[in-house]
CSV table of C-alpha atoms in Angstrom, one decimal:
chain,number,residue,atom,x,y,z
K,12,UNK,CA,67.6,67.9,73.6
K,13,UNK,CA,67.5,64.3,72.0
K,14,UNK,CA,70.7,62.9,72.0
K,15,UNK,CA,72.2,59.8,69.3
K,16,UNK,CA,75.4,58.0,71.3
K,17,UNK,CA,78.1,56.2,69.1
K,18,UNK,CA,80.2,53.8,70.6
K,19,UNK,CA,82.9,53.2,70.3
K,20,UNK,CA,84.6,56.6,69.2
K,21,UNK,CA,87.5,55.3,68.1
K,22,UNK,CA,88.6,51.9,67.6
K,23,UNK,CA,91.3,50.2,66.0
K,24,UNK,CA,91.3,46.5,64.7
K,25,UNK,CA,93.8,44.1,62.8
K,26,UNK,CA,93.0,43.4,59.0
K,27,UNK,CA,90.8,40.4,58.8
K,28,UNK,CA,88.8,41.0,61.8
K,29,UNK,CA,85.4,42.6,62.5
K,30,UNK,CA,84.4,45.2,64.5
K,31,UNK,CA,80.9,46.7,65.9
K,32,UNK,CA,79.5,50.4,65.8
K,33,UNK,CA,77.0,50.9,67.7
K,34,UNK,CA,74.2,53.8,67.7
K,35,UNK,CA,72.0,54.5,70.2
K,36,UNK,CA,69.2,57.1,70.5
K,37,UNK,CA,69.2,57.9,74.2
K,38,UNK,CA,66.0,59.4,75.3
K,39,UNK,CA,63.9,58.6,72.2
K,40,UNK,CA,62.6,55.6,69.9
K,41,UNK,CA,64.2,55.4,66.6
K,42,UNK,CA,62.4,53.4,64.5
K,43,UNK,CA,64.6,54.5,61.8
K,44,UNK,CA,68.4,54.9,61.9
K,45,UNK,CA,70.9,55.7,58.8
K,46,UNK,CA,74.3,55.1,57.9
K,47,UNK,CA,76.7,56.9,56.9
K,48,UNK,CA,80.9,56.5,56.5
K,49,UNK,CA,82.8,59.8,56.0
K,50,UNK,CA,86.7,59.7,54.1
K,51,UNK,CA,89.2,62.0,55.2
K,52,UNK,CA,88.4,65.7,53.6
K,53,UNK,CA,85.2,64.1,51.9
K,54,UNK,CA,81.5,64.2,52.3
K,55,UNK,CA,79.2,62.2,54.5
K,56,UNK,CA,78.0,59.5,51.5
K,57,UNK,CA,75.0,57.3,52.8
K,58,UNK,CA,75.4,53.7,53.8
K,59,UNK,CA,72.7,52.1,54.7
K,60,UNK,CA,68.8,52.4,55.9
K,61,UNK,CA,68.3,50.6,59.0
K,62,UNK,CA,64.9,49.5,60.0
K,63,UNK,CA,63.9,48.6,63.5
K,64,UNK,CA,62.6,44.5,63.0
K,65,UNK,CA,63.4,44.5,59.5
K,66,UNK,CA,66.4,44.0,57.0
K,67,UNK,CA,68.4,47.3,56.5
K,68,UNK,CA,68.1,49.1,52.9
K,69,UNK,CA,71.6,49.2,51.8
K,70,UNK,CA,72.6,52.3,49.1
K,71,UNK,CA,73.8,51.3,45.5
K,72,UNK,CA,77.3,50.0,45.5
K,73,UNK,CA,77.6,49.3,49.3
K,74,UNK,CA,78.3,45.5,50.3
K,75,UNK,CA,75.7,44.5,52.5
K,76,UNK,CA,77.4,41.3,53.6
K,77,UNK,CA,80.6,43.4,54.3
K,78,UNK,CA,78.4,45.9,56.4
K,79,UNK,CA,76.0,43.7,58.6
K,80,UNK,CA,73.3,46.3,60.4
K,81,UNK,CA,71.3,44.9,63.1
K,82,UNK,CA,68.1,47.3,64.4
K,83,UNK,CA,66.9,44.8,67.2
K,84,UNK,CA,65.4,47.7,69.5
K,85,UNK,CA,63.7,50.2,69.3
K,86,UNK,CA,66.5,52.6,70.5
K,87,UNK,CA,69.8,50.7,69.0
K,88,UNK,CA,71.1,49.8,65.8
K,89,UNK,CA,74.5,48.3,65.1
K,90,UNK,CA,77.1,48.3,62.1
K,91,UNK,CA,79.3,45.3,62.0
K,92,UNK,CA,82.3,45.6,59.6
K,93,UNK,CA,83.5,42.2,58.6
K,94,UNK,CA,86.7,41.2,57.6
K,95,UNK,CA,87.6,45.0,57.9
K,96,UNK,CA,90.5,45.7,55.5
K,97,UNK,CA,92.7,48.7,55.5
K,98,UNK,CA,91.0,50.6,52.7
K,99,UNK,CA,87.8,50.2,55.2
K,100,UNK,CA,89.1,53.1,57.4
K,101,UNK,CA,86.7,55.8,58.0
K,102,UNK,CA,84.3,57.9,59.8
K,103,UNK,CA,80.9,56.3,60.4
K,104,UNK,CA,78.5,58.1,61.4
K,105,UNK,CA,75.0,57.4,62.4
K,106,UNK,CA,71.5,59.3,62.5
K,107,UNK,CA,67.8,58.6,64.1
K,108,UNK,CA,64.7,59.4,62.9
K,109,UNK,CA,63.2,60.4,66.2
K,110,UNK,CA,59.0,58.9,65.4
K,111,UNK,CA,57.6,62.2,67.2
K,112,UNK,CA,58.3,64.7,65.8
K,113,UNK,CA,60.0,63.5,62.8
K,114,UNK,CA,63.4,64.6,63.3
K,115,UNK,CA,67.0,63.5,61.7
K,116,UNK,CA,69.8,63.7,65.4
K,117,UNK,CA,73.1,62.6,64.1
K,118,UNK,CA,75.7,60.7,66.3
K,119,UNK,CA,78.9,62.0,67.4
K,120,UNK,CA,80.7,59.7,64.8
K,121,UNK,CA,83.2,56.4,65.3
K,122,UNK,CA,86.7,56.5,64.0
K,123,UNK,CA,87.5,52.8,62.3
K,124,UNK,CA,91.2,52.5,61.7
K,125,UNK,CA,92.2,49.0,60.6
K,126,UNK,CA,95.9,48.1,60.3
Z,25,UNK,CA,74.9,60.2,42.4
Z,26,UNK,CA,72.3,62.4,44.1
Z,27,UNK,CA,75.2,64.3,46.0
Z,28,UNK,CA,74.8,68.0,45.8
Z,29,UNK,CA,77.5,69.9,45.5
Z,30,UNK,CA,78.8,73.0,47.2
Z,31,UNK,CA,81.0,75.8,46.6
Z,32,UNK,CA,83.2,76.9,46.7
Z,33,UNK,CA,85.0,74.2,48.3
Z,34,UNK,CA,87.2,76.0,50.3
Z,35,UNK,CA,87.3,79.5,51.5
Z,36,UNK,CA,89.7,81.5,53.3
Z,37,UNK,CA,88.7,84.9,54.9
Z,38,UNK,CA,90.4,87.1,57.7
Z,39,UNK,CA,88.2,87.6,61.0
Z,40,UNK,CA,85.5,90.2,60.5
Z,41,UNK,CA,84.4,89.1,57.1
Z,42,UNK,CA,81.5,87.8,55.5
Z,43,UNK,CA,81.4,84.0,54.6
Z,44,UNK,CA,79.1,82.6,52.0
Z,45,UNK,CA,78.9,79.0,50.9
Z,46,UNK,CA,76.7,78.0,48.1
Z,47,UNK,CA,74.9,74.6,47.8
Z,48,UNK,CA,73.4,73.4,44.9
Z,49,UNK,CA,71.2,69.7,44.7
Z,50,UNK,CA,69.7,68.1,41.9
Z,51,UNK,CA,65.8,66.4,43.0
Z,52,UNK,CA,62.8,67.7,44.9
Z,53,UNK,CA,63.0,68.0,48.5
Z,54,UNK,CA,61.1,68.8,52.1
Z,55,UNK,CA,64.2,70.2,53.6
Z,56,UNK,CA,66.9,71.7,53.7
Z,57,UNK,CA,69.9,71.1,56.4
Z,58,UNK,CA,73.3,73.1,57.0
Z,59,UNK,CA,75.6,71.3,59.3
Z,60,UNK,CA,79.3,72.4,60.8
Z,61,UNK,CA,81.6,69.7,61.4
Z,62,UNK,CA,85.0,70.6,63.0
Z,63,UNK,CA,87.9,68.4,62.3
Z,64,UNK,CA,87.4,65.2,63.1
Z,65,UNK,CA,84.2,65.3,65.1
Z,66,UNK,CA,80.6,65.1,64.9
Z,67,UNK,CA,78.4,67.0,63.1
Z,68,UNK,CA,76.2,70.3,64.4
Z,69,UNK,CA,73.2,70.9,63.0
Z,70,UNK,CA,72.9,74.8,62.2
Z,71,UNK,CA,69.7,75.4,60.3
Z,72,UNK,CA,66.7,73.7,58.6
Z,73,UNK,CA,64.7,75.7,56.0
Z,74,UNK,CA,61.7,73.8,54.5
Z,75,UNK,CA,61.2,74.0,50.7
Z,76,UNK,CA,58.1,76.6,51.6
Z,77,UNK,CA,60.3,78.4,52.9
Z,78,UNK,CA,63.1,81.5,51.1
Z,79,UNK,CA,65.5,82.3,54.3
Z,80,UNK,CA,65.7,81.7,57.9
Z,81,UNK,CA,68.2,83.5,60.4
Z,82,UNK,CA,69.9,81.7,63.6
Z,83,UNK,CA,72.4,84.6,65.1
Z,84,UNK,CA,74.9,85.5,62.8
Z,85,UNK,CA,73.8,82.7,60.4
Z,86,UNK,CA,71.5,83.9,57.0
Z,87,UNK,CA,70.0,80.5,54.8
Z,88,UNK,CA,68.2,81.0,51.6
Z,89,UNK,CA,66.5,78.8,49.4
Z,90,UNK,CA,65.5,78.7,46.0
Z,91,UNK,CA,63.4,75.5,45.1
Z,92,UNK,CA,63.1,76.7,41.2
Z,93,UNK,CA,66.9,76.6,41.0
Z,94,UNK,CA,67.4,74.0,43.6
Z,95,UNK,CA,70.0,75.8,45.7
Z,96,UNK,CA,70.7,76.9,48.9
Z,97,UNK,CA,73.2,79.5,50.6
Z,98,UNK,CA,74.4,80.0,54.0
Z,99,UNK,CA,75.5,83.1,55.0
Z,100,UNK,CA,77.8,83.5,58.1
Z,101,UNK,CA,78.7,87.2,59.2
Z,102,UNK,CA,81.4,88.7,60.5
Z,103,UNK,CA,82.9,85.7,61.2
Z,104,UNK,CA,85.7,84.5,63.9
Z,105,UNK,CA,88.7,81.7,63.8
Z,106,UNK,CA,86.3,79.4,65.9
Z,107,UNK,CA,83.3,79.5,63.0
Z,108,UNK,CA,86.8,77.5,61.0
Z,109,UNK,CA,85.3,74.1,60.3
Z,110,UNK,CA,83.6,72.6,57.0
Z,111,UNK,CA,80.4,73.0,56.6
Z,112,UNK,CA,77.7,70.9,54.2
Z,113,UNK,CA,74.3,71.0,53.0
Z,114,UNK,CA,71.6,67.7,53.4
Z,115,UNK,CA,68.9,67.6,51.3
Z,116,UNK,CA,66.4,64.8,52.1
Z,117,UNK,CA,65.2,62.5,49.5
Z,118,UNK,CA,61.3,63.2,49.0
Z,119,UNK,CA,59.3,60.6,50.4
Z,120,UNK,CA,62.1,59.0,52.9
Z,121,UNK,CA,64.1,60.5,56.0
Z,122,UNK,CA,67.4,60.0,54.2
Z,123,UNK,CA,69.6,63.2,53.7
Z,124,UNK,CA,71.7,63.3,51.3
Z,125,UNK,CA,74.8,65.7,51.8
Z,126,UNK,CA,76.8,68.1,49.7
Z,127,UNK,CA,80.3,68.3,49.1
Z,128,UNK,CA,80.9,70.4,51.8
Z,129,UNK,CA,83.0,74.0,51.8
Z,130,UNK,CA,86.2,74.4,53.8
Z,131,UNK,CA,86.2,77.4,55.6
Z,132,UNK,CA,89.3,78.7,56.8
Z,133,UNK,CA,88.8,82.3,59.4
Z,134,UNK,CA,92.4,83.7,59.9
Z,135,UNK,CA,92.8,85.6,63.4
């Protein structure tokens, strides 16, 4: 079956710094890709729309210029966190839209913890 | 916020028993999604029921839908200590891809 790869799985970074998530849809084209960050013993709460060659659609009360998304292919889309603080520590996870078909494959997640 | 919300939000049954998790949403949608995530990890997609749809079975899994009172329930029978794991409903927004997810239930099956 269609398969979404995050990378990295778990990372760890420094306040201040930034850090990269990427998503992948492995043996389909994702034209569309979501975002979405997970707290400990909460829901999944949407992030972000990313659009392949176009500027991501960022959700109501996210900070787009804290949460950079970059869709450059066709089969990758990226989530920069920028000057990651502690309170930024989380569960992203990512989805595709595969474009035959129609169908939502999430990613495996990416643990962010930032000391 | 569009969340739906689920109940109850945590459940604790002995092995054998009958588990059912309720989902409730608030706009019109396509679909349906139930999803298991286990501590920590990923999420695994269960079941989609589309909103012509009243209930769909996968195994030991029962879904319903009710469109007039926008909710949904997920039924999982006699259930083991390795169905433990939360478990949440996505909902996509009419007219997009984007799922919108519940609450989530915490299900807890004692051996």
């Amino acid at each position: 079956g269609a398969v979404v790869s995050q990378h990295p799985s778990w990372v760890i970074c420094k306040s201040g710094t930034s850090v990269k998530i990427e998503c992948r849809s492995l043996d389909f084209q994702a034209t569309t890709m979501f975002w979405y960050r997970q707290f400990p013993k909460q829901s999944l709460m949407l992030m972000a729309t990313s659009n392949e060659g176009s500027k991501a659609t960022y959700e109501q009360g996210v900070e787009k210029d804290k949460f950079l998304i970059n869709h450059a292919s066709l089969t990758l889309s990226t989530l920069t966190v920028t000057s990651a603080h502690p309170e930024d520590s989380s569960f992203y996870i990512c989805s595709a839209l595969r474009s035959s078909g129609n169908t939502i494959y999430f990613g495996e997640g990416s643990w962010l913890t930032v000391v | 916020s569009q969340q739906g919300e689920e109940d109850p939000q945590a459940l604790s049954i002995q092995e054998g028993e009958n588990a059912t998790m309720n989902c409730s949403y608030k706009t019109s949608i396509n679909n349906l999604q139930w999803y298991r995530q286990n501590s920590g990890r990923g999420l695994v997609h269960l079941i989609l029921i589309r909103s012509n749809e009243r209930e769909k079975h996968s195994g030991r899994l029962r879904v319903t839908l009710d469109t007039s009172k926008k909710s949904s329930s997920l039924l999982i029978t006699a259930s083991r200590a390795a169905d433990t794991a939360s478990y949440f409903c996505a909902t996509d927004v009419r007219g997009t891809y984007k799922y919108i997810f519940g609450t989530g239930t915490r299900l807890k099956v004692l051996a």
